[in-house]
CSV table of C-alpha atoms in Angstrom, one decimal:
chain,number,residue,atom,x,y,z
A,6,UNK,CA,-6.9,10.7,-43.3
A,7,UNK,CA,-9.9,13.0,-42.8
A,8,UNK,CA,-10.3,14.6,-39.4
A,9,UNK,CA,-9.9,17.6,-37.4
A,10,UNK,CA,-7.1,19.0,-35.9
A,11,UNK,CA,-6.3,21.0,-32.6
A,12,UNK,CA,-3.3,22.7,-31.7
A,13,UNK,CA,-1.5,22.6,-29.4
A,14,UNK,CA,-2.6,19.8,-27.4
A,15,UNK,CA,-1.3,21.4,-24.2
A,16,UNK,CA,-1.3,25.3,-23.5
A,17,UNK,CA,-0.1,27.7,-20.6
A,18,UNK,CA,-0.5,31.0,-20.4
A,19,UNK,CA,-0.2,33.5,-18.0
A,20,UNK,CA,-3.1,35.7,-16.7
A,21,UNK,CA,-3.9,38.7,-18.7
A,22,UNK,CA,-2.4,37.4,-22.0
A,23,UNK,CA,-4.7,36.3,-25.1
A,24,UNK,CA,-4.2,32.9,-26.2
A,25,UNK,CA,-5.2,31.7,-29.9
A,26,UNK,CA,-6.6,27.7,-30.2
A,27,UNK,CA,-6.1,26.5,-33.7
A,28,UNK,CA,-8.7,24.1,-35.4
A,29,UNK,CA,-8.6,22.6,-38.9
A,30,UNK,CA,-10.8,20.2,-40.5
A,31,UNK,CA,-10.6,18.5,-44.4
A,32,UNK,CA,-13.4,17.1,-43.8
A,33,UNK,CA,-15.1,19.6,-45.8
A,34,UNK,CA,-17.8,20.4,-43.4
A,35,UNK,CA,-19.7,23.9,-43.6
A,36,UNK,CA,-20.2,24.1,-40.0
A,37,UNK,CA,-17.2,24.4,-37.2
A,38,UNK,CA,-18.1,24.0,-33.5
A,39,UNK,CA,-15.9,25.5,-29.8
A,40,UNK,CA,-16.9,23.5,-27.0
A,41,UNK,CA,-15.5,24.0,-23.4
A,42,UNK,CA,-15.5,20.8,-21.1
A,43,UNK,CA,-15.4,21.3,-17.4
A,44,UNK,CA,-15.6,18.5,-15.3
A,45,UNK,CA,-19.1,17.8,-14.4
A,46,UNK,CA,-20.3,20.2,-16.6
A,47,UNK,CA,-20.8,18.1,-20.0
A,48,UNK,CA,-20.2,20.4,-22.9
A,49,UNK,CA,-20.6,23.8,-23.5
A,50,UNK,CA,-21.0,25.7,-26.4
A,51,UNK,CA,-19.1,28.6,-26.9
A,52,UNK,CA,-19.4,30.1,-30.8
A,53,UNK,CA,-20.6,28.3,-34.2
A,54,UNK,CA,-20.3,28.8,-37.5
A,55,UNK,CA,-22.3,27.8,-40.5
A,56,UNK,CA,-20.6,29.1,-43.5
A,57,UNK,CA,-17.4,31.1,-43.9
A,58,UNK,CA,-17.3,34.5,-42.7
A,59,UNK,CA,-20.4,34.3,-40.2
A,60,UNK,CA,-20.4,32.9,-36.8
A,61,UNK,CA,-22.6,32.9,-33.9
A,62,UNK,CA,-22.3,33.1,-30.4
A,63,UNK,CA,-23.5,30.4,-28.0
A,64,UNK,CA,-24.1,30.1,-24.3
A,65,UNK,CA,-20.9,31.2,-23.5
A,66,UNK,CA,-19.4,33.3,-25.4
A,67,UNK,CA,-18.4,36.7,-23.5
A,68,UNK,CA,-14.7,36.8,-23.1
A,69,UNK,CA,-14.2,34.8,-26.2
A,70,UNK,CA,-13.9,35.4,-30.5
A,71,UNK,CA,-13.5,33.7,-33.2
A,72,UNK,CA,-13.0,34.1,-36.9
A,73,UNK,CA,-13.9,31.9,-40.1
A,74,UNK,CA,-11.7,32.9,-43.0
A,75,UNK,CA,-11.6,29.5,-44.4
A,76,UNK,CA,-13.6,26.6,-44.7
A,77,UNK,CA,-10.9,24.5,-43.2
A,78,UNK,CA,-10.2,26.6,-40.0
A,79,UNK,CA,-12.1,28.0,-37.3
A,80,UNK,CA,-9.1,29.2,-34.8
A,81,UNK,CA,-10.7,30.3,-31.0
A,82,UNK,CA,-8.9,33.6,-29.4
A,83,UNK,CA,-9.5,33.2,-25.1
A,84,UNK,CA,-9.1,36.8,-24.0
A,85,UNK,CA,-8.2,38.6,-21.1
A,86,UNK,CA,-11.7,39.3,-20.4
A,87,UNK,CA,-12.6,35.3,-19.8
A,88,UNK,CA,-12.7,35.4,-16.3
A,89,UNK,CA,-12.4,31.9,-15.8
A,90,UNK,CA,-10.4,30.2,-19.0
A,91,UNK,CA,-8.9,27.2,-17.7
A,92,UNK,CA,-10.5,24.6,-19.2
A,93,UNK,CA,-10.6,21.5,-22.2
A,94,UNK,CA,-11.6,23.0,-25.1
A,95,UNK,CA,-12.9,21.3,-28.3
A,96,UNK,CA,-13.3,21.8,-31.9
A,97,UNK,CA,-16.0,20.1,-33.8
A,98,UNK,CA,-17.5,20.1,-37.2
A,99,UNK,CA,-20.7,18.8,-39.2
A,100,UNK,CA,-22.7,19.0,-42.7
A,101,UNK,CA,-24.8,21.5,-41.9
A,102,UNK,CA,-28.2,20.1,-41.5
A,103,UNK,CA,-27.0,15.9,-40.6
A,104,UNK,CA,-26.5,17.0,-37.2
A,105,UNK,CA,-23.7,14.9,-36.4
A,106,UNK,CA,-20.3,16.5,-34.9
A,107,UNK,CA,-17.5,15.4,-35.4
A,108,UNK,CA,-14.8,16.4,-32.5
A,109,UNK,CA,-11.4,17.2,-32.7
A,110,UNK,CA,-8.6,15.9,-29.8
A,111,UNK,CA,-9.0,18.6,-27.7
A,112,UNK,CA,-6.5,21.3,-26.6
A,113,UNK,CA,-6.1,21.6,-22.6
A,114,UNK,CA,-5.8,25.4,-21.5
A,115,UNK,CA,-4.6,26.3,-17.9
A,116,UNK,CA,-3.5,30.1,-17.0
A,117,UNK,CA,-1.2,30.4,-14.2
B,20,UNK,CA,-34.5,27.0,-23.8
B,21,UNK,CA,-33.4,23.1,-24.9
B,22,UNK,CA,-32.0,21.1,-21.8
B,23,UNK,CA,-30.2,17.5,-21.6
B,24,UNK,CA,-30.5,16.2,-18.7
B,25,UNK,CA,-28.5,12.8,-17.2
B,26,UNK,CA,-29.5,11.2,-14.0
B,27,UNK,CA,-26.3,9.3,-13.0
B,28,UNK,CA,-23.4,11.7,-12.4
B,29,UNK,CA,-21.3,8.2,-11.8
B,30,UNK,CA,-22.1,4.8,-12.1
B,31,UNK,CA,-19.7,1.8,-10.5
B,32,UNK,CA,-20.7,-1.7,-12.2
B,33,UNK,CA,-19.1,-4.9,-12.1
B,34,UNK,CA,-18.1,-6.9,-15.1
B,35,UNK,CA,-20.9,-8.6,-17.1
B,36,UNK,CA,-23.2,-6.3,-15.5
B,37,UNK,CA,-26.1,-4.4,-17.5
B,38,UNK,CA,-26.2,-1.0,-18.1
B,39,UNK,CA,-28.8,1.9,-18.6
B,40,UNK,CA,-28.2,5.6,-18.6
B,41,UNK,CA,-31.1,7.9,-18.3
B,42,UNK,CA,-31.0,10.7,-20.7
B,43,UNK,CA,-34.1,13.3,-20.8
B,44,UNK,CA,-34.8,16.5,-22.8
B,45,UNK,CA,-37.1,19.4,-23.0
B,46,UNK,CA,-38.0,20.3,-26.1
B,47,UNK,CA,-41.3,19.9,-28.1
B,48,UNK,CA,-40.1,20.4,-31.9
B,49,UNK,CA,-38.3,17.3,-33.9
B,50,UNK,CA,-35.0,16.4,-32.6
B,51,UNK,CA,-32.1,14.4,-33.4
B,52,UNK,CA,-30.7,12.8,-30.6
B,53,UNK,CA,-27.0,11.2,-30.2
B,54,UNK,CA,-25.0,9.5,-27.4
B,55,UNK,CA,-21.0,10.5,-27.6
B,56,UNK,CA,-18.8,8.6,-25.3
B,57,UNK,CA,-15.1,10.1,-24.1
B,58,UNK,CA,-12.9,7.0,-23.4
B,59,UNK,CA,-9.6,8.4,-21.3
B,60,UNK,CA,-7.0,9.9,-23.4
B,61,UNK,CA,-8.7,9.6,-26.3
B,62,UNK,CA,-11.5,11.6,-29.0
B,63,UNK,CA,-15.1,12.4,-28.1
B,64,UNK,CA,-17.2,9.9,-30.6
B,65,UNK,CA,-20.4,9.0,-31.5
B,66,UNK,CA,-22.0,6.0,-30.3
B,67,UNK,CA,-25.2,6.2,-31.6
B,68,UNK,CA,-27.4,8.6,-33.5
B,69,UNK,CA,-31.4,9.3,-33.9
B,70,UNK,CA,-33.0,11.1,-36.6
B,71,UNK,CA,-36.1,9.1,-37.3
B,72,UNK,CA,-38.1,6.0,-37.9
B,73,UNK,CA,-37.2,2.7,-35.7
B,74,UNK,CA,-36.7,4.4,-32.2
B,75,UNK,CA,-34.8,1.4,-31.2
B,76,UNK,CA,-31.4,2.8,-32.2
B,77,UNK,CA,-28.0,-0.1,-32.6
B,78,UNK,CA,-24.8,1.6,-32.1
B,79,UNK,CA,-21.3,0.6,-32.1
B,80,UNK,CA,-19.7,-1.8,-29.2
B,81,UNK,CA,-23.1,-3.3,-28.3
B,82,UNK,CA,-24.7,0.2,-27.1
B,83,UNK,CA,-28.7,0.9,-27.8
B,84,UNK,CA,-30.5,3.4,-27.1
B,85,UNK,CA,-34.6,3.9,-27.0
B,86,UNK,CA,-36.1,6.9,-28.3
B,87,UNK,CA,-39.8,7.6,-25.8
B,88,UNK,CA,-41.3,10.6,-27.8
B,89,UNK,CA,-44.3,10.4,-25.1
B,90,UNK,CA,-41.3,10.3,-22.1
B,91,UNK,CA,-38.9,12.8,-24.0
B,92,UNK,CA,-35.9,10.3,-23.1
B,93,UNK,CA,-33.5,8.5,-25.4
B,94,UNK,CA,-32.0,6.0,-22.5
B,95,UNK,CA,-28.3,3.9,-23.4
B,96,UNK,CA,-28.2,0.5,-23.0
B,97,UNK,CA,-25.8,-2.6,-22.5
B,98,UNK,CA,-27.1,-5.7,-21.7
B,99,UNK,CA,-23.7,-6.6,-20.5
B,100,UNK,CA,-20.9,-4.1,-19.7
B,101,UNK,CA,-16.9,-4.9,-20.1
B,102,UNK,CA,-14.0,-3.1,-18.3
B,103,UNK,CA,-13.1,-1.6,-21.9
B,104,UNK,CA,-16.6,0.2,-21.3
B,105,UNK,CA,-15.3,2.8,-18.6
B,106,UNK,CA,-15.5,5.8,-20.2
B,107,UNK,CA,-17.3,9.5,-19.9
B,108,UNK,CA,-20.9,9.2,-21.7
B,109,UNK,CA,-22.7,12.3,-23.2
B,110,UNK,CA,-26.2,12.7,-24.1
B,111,UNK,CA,-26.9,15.2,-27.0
B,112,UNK,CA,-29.9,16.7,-28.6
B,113,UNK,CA,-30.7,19.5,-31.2
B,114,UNK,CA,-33.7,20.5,-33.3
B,115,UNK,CA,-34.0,19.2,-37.1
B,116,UNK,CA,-32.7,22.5,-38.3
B,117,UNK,CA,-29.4,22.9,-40.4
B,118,UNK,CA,-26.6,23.8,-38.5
B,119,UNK,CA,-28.0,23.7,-35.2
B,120,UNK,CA,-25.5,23.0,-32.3
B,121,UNK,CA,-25.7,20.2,-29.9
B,122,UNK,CA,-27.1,20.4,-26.4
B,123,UNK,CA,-25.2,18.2,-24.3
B,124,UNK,CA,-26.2,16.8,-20.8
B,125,UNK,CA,-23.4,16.8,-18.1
B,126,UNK,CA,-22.2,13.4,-18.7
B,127,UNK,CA,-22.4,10.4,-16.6
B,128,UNK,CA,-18.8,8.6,-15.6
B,129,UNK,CA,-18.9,4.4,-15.9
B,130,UNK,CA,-16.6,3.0,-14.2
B,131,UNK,CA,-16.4,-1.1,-14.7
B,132,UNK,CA,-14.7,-3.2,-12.5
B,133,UNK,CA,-13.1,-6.6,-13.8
């Protein structure tokens, strides 16, 4: 089945620490997407990328990276410099220029 | 900057009840314009999509949607809602440009009683 994967689905990590969210697609989509979803907040955009090896940073991307080795995978590194990182986060992807995302499951971060 | 704005943070119907969830934006280029809905426990999916042409848009379950250029809104409809229908809805817009990345409102919560 085509689709895009997050792992894990649940994550806990202690204050200070860098955590790593994993996102895989085969749907072979250019363009990878990180979300964060806070309640009552909708959506947020954190970086994009359009092609391997390039990325761009969205509304809210200070405290954050990411990478893009592969087509296939777009992994999301919260640092210790995210002030505020527990949250939903979610992985999306798209033929560049459809506009259409498709959205991963979601992996649910909280830092005790 | 582009915006997506919802008016209804949550809705309560009943049953058999129509719906229509306001959805504005504020941006004066071409846009493509989507509705994503987040059942519990489960994926974010598309509803319904916009690009061009008929700007009465069909989507999947029985959802519509209306595309006003002169309004800038692309309002969701049901004519009648079920209790399968509760769910978190999400306006999104960006510009007819490759690779741009969606602009989502804050979502409106529908609850339906049976």
């Amino acid at each position: 089945d085509g689709g895009i994967t997050q792992s894990p689905k649940y994550l806990f990590r202690k204050e200070g620490q860098n955590v790593t969210l994993s996102c895989e697609q085969n749907l072979n989509h250019d363009a990878m997407y990180w979300y964060r979803q806070d309640p009552g907040q909708g959506l947020r955009l954190i970086y994009y990328s359009q092609i391997v090896n390039d990325f761009q940073k969205g509304d809210i991307a200070e405290g954050y990276s990411v990478s893009r080795e592969k087509k296939e995978s777009f992994p999301l590194t919260v640092t210790s410099a995210q002030k505020n990182p527990t949250a939903f986060y979610l992985c999306a992807s798209s033929i560049v220029g459809l506009g259409e995302q498709f959205f991963g499951p979601g992996t649910r971060l909280t830092v005790l | 900057a582009q915006s997506v704005s919802q008016h209804n943070h949550h809705v309560i119907l009943s049953e058999a009840a129509s719906l229509e969830l306001g959805c504005n934006y504020s941006y004066g280029g071409t846009v493509n314009l989507f509705w994503y809905v987040q059942y519990p426990g489960q994926h974010l999916q598309l509803l319904l999509k916009y690009f061009s042409g008929d700007p009465l848009v069909k989507g999947i379950k029985g959802f519509e949607a209306e595309f006003i250029k002169s309004k800038f809104s692309f309002n969701l409809r049901k004519p009648s809602v079920q209790w399968s229908d509760t769910a978190e809805y999400f306006c999104a817009v960006n510009s007819n440009q490759a690779g741009t990345a969606l602009i989502f409102g804050k979502g409106t919560t529908l609850s339906v009683s049976s």
